[in-house]
PDB file of C-alpha atoms and ligand atoms in Angstrom:
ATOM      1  CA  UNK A   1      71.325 167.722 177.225  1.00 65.00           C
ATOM      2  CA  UNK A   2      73.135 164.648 178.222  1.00 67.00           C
ATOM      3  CA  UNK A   3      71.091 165.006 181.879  1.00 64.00           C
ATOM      4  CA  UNK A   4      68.131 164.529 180.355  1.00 72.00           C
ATOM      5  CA  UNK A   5      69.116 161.338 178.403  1.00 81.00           C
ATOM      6  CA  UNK A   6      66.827 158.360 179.698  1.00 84.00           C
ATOM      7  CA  UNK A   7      69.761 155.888 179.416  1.00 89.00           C
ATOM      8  CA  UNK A   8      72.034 158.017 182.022  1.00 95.00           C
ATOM      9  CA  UNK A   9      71.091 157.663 185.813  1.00 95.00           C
ATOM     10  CA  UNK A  10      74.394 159.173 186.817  1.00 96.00           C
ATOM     11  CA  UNK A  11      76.329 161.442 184.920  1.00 96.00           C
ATOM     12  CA  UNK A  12      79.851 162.685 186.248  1.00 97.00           C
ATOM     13  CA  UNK A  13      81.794 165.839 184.173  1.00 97.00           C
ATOM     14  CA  UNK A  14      85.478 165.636 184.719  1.00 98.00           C
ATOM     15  CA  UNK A  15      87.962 167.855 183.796  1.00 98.00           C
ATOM     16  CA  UNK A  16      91.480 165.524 183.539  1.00 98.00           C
ATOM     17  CA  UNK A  17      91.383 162.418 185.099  1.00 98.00           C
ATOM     18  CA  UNK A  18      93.991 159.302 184.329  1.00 98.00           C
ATOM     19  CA  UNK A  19      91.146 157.018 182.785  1.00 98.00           C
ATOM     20  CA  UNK A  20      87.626 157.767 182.360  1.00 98.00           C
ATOM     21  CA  UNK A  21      87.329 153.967 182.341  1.00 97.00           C
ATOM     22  CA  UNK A  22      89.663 153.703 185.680  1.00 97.00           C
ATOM     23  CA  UNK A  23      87.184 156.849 187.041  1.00 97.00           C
ATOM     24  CA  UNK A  24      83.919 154.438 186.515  1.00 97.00           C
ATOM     25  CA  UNK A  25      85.703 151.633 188.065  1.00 95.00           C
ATOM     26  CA  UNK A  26      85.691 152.987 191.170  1.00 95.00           C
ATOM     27  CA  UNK A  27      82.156 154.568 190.657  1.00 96.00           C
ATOM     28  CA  UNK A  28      81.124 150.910 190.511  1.00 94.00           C
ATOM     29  CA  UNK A  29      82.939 150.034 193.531  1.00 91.00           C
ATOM     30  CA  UNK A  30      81.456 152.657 195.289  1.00 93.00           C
ATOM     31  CA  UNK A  31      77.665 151.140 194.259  1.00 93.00           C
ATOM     32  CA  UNK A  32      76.956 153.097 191.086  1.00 94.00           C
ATOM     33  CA  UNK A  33      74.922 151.259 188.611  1.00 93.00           C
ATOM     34  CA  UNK A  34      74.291 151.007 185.061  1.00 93.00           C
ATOM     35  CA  UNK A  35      73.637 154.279 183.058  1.00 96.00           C
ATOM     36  CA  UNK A  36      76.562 155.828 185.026  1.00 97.00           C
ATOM     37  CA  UNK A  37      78.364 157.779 182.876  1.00 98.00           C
ATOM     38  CA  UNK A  38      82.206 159.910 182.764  1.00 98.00           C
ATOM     39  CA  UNK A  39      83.110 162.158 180.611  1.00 98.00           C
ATOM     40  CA  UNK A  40      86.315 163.979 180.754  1.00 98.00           C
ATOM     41  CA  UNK A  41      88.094 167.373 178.730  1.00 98.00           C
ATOM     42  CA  UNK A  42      91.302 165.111 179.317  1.00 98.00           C
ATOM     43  CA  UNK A  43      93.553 161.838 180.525  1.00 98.00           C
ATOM     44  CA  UNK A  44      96.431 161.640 181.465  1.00 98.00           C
ATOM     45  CA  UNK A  45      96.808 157.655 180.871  1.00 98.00           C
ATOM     46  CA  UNK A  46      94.004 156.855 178.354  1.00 98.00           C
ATOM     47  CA  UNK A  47      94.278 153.098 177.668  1.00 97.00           C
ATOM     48  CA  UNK A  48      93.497 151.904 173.967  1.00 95.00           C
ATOM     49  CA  UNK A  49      93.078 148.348 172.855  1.00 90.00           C
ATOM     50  CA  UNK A  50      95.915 145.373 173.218  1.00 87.00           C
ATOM     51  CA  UNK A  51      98.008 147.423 175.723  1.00 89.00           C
ATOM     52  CA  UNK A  52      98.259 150.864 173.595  1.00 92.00           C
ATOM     53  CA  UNK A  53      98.159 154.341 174.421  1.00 94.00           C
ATOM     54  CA  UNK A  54      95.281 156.651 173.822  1.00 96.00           C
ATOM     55  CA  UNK A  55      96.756 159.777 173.634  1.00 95.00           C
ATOM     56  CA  UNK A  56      93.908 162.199 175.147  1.00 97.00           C
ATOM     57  CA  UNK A  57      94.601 165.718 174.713  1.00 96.00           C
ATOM     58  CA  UNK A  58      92.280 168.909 176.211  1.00 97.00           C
ATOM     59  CA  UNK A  59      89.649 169.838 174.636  1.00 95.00           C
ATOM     60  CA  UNK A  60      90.148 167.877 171.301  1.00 97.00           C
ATOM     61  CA  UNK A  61      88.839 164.329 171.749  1.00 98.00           C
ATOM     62  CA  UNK A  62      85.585 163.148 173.553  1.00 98.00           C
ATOM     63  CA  UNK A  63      86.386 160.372 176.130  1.00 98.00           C
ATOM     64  CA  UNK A  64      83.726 158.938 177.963  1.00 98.00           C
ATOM     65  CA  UNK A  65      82.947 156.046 179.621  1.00 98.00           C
ATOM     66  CA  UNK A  66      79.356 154.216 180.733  1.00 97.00           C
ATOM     67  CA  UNK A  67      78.921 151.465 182.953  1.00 96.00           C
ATOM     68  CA  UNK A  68      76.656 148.750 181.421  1.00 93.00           C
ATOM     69  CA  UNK A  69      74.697 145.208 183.090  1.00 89.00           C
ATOM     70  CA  UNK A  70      75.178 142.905 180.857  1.00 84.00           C
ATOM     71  CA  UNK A  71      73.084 140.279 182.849  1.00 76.00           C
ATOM     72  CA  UNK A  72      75.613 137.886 183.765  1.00 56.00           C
ATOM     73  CA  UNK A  73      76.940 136.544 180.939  1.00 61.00           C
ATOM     74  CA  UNK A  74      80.526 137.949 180.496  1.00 60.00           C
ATOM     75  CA  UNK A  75      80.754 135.254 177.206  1.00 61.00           C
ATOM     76  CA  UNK A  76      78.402 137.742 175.508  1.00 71.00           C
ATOM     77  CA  UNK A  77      80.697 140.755 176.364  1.00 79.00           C
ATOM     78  CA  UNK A  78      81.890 141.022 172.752  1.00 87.00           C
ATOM     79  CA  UNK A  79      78.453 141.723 171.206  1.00 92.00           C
ATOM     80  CA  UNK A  80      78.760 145.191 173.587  1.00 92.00           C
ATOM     81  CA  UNK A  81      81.656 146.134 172.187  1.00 92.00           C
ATOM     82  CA  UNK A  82      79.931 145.689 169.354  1.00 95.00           C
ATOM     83  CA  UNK A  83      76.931 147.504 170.032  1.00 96.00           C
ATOM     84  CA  UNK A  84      78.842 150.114 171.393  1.00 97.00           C
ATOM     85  CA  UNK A  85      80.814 150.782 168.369  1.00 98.00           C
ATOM     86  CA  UNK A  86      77.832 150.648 166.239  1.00 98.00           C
ATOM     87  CA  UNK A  87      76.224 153.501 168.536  1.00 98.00           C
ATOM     88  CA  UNK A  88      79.301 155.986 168.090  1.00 98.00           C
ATOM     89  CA  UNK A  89      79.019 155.233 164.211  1.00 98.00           C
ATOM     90  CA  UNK A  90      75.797 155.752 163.915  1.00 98.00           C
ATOM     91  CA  UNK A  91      76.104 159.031 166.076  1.00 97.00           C
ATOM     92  CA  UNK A  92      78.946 160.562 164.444  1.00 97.00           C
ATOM     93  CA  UNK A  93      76.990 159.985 161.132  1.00 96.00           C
ATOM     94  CA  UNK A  94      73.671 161.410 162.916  1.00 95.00           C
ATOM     95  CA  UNK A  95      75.167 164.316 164.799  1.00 95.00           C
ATOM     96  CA  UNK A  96      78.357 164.883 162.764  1.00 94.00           C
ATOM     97  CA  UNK A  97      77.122 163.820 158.870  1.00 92.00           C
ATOM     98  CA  UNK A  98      80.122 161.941 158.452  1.00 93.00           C
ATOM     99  CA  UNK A  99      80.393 158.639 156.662  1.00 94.00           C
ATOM    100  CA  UNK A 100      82.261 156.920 159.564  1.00 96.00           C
ATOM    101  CA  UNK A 101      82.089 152.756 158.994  1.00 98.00           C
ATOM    102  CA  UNK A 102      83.267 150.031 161.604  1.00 98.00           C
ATOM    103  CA  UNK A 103      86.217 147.900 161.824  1.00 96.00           C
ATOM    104  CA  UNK A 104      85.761 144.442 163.870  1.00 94.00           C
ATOM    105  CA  UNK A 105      85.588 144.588 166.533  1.00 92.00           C
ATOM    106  CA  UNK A 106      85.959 147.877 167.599  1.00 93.00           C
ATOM    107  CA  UNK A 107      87.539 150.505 165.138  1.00 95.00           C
ATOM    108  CA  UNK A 108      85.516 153.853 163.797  1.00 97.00           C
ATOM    109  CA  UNK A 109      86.726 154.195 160.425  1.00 97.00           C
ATOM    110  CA  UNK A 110      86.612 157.044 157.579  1.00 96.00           C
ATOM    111  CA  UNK A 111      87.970 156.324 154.663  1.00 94.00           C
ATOM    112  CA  UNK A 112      91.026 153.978 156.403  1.00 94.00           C
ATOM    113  CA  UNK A 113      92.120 156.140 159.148  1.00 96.00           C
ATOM    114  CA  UNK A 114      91.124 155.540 162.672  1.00 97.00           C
ATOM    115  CA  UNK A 115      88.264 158.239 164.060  1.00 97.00           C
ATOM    116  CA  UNK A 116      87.982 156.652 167.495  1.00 98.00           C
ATOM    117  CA  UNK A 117      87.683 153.480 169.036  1.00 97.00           C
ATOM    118  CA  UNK A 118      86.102 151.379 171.924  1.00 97.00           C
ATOM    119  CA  UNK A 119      87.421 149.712 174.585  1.00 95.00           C
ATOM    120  CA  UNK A 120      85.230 147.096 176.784  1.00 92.00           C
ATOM    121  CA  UNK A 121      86.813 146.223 179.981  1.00 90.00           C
ATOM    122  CA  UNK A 122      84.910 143.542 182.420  1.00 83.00           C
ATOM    123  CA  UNK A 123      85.150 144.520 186.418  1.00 75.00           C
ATOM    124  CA  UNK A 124      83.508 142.003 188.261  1.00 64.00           C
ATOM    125  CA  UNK A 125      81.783 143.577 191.331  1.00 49.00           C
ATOM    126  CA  UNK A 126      82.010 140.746 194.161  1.00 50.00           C
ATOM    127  CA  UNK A 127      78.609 139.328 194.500  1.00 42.00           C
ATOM    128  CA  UNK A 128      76.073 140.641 191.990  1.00 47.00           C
ATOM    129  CA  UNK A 129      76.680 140.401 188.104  1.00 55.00           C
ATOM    130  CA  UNK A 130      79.716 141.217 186.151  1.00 77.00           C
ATOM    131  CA  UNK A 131      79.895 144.816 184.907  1.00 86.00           C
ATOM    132  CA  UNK A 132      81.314 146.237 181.992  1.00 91.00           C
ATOM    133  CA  UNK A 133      83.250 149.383 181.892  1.00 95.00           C
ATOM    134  CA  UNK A 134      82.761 150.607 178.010  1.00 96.00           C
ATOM    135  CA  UNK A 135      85.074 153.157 176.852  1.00 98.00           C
ATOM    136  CA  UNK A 136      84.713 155.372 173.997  1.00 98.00           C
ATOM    137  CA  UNK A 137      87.424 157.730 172.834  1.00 98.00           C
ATOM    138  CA  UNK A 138      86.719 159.818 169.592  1.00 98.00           C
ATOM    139  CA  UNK A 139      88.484 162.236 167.878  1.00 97.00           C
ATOM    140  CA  UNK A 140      86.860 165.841 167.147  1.00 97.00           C
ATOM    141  CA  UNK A 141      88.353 168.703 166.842  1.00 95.00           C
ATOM    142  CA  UNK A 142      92.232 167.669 165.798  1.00 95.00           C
ATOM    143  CA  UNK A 143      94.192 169.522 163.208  1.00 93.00           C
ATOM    144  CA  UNK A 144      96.463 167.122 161.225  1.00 91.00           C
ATOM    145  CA  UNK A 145      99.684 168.049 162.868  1.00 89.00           C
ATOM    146  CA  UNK A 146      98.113 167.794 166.969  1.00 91.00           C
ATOM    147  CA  UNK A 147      98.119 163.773 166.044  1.00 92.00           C
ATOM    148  CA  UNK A 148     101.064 162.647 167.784  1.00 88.00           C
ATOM    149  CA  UNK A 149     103.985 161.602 165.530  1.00 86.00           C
ATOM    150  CA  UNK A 150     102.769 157.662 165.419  1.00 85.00           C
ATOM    151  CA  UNK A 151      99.680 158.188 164.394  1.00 87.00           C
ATOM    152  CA  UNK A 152     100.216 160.783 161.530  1.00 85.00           C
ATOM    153  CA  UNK A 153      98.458 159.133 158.507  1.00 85.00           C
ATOM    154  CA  UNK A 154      96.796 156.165 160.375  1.00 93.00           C
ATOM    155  CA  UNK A 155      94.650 158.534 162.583  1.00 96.00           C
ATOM    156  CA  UNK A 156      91.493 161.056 161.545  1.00 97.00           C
ATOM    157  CA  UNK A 157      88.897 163.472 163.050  1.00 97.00           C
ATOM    158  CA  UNK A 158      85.448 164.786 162.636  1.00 97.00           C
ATOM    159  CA  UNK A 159      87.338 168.121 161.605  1.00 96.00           C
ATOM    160  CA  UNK A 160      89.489 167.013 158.851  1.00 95.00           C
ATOM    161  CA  UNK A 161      86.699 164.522 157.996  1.00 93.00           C
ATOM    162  CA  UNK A 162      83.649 167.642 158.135  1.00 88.00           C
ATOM    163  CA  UNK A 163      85.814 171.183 158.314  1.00 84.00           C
ATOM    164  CA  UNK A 164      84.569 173.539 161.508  1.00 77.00           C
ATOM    165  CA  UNK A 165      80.801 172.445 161.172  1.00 85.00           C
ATOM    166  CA  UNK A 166      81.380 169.894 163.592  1.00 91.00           C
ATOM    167  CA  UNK A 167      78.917 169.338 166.466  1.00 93.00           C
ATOM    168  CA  UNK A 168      80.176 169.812 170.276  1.00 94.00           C
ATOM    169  CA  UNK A 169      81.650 167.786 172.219  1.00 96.00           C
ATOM    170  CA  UNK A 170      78.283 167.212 174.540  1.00 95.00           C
ATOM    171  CA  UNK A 171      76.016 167.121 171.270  1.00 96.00           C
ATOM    172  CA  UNK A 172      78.538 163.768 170.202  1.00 97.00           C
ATOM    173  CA  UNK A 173      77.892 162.533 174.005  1.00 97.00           C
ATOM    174  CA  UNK A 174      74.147 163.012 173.940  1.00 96.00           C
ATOM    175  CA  UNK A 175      73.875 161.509 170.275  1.00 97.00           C
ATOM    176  CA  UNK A 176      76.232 158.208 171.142  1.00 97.00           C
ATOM    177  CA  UNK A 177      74.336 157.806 174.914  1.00 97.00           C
ATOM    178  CA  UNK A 178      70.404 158.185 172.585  1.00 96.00           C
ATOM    179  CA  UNK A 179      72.059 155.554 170.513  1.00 97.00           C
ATOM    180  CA  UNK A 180      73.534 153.221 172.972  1.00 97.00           C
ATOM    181  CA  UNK A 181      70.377 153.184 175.317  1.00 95.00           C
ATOM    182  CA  UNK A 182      68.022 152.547 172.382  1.00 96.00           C
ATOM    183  CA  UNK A 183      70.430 149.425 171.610  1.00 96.00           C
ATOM    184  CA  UNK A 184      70.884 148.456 174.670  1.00 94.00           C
ATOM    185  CA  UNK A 185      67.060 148.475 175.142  1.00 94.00           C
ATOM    186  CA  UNK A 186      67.143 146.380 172.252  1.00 95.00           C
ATOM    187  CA  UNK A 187      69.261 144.175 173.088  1.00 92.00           C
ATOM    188  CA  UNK A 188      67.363 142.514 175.980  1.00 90.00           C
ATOM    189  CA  UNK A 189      64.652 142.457 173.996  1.00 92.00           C
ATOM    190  CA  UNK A 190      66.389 139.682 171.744  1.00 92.00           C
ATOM    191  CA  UNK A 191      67.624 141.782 168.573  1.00 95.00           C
ATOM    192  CA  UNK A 192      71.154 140.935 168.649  1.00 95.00           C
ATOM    193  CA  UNK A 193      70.483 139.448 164.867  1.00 96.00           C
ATOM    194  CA  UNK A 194      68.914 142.935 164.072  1.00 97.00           C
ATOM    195  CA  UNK A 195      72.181 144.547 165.644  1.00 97.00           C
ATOM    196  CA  UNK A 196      74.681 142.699 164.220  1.00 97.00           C
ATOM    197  CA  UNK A 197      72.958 142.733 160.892  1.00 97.00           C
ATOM    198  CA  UNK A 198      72.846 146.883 160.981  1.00 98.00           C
ATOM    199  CA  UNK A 199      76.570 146.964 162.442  1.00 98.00           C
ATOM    200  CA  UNK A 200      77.734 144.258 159.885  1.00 98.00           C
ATOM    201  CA  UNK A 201      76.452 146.911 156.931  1.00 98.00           C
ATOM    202  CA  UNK A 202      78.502 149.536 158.528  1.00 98.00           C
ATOM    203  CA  UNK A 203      81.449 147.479 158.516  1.00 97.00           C
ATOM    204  CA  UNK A 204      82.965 147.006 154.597  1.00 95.00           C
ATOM    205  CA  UNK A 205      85.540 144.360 155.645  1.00 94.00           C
ATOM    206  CA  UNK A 206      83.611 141.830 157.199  1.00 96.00           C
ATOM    207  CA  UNK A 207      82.558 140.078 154.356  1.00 96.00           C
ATOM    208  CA  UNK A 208      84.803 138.869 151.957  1.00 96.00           C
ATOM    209  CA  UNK A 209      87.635 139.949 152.858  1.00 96.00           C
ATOM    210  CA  UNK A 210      91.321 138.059 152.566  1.00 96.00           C
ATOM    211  CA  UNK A 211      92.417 138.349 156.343  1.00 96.00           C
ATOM    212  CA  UNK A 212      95.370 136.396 158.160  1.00 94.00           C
ATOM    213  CA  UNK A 213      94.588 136.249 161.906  1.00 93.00           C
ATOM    214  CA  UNK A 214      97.129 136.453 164.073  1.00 91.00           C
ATOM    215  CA  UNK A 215      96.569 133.825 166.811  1.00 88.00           C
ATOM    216  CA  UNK A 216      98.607 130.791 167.912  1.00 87.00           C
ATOM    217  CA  UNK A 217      98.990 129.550 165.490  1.00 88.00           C
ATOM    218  CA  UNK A 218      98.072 132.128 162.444  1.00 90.00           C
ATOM    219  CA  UNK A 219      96.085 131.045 160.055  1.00 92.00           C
ATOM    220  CA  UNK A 220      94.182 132.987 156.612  1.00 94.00           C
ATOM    221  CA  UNK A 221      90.414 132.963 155.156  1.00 96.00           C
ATOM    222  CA  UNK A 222      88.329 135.366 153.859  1.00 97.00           C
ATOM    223  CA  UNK A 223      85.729 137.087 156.688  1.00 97.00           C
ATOM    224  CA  UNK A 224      82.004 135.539 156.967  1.00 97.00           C
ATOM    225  CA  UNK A 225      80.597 138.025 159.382  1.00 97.00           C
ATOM    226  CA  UNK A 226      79.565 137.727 163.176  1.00 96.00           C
ATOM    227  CA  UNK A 227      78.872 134.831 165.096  1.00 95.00           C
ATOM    228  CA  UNK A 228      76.250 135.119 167.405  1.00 92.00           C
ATOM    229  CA  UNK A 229      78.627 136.107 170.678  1.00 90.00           C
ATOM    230  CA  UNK A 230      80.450 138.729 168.245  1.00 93.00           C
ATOM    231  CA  UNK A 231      83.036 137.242 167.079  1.00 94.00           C
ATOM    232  CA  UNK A 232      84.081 137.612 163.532  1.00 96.00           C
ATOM    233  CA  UNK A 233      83.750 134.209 161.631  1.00 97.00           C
ATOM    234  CA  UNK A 234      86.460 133.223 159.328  1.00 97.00           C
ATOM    235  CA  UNK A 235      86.001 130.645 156.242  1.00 97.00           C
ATOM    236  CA  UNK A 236      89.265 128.830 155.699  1.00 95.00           C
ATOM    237  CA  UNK A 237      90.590 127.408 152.681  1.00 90.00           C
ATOM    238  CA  UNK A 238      89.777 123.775 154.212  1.00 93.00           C
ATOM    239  CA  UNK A 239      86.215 124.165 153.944  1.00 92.00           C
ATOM    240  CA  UNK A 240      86.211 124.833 157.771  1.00 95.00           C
ATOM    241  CA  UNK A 241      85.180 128.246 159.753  1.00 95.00           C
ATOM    242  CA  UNK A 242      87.453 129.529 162.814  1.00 93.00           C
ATOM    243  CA  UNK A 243      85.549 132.391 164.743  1.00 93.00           C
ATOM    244  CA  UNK A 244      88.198 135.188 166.042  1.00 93.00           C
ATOM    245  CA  UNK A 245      87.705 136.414 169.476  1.00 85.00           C
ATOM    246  CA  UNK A 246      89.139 140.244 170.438  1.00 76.00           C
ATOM    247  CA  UNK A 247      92.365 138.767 171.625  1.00 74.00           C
ATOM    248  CA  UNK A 248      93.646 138.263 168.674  1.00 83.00           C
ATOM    249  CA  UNK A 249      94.613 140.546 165.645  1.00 87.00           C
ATOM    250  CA  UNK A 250      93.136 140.376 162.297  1.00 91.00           C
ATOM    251  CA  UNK A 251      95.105 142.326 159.511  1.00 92.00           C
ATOM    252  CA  UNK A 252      94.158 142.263 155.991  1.00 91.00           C
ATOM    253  CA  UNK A 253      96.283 139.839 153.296  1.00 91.00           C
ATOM    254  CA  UNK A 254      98.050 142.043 150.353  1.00 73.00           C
ATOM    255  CA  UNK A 255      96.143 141.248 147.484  1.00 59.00           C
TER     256      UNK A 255
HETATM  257  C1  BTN B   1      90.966 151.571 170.897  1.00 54.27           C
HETATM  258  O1  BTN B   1      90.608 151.828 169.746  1.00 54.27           O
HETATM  259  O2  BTN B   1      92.042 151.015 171.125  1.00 54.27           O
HETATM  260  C2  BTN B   1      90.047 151.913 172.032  1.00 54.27           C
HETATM  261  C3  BTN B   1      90.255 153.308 172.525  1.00 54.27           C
HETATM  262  C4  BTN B   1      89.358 153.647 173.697  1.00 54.27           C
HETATM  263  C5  BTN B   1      89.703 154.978 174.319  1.00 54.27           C
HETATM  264  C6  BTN B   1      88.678 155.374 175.339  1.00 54.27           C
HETATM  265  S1  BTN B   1      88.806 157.074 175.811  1.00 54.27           S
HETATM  266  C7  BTN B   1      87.643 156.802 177.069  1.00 54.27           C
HETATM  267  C8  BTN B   1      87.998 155.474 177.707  1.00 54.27           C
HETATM  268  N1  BTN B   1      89.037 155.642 178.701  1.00 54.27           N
HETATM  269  C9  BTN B   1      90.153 155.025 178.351  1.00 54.27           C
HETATM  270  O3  BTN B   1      91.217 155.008 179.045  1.00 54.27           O
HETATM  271  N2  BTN B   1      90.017 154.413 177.188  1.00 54.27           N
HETATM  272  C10 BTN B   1      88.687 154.598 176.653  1.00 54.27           C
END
């Protein structure tokens, strides 16, 4: 199923590995291209956003990994995070039924607790264009109490979220890899506006919402959707608009 997806030119089953992002790295050093995908049962030392953890059990989460061209501009590499995220949401609501949304810039959501995330990384491969590594970890098939102790009530899965009807692990692949390729596609043929405008409606927060941003130094405003690289525009109380750019933390104001 996930062989015969037009998007994939290489596709690489693992069973644990450390990273299936670290695993493509070196699949890119070695000459692979675009399209090359890993998937893996488990890691050992799944990375997650900002430095964290993403704990990666057996058989419970789907963690895979696809090398994208961007086309040489690594300023753009935001909007593939977005696009990426907007893929696995719209496959986990395609395959899976459930009403995942999006948190900016790379957060699948259901009902406030985290379902998976994404996580872009850049590897710059000597001579020829930049490549990005883009990460996906979601979580399927946990039972409440197989979260780890941290992310009890913070963290979710397609099981809690749709009981035991939930779609395989390679059905999730083949639906987020249909999705990404046909964005992708769509991508270099100028959409970004369409994309952004479809990922912005799957994402409740990022318009109108009282946010304080937590960059040096901090400032508030209330969210104004994506700029055209994807970042998330911010309308201060001056008048003025700062644009947030992944580095930096957004967390929503007590109201
Ligand atoms: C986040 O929300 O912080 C992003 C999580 C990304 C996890 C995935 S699992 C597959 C890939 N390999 C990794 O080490 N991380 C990403």
């Amino acid at each position: 199923m996930l062989a015969d997806n037009a998007f994939v030119t290489e596709l690489h089953v693992r069973g644990a590995v450390g990273s299936t992002n670290d695993e493509l790295r070196e699949l890119s050093a070695g000459g692979a291209g675009e399209g090359c995908v890993v998937v893996a049962d488990r890691q050992t030392a799944g990375r997650g956003r900002m430095g964290r953890r993403w704990h990666s059990p057996a058989g419970l989460g789907l963690y895979v990994s696809v090398l994208i061209e961007p086309g040489g501009r690594p300023a753009e590499a935001t909007r593939w995070t977005i696009l990426a995220s907007l893929a696995a949401c719209l496959a986990c609501r395609e395959a899976a039924g459930c009403d995942a949304t999006l948190k900016w810039p790379n957060d699948l959501i259901f009902r406030g607790l985290k379902l998976g995330g994404i996580l872009a990384e850049m590897r710059s491969a000597g001579s020829s264009s930049d490549r990005l590594i883009v990460g996906l970890g979601l979580n399927v098939s946990q039972e409440a109490g197989e979260f780890e102790e941290e992310l009890r009530g913070a963290a979710t899965s397609l099981r809690l979220v749709c009981g035991s009807g939930i779609p395989r692990r390679e059905e999730l692949a083949a639906a987020y890899l249909g999705r990404l390729g046909e964005l992708a596609a769509g991508m270099r043929r100028g959409e970004w506006s369409a994309i952004s405008r479809m990922w912005e409606e799957l994402c409740p927060g990022c318009r109108g919402a009282a946010v304080r941003v937590l960059a040096e130094p901090p400032f508030e405003g209330i969210t104004d959707g994506l700029d055209g690289a994807g970042g998330l525009r911010i309308r201060k109380s001056d008048g003025t608009t700062g644009v947030v750019r992944t580095a930096e933390k957004v967390v929503p104001l007590e109201s």
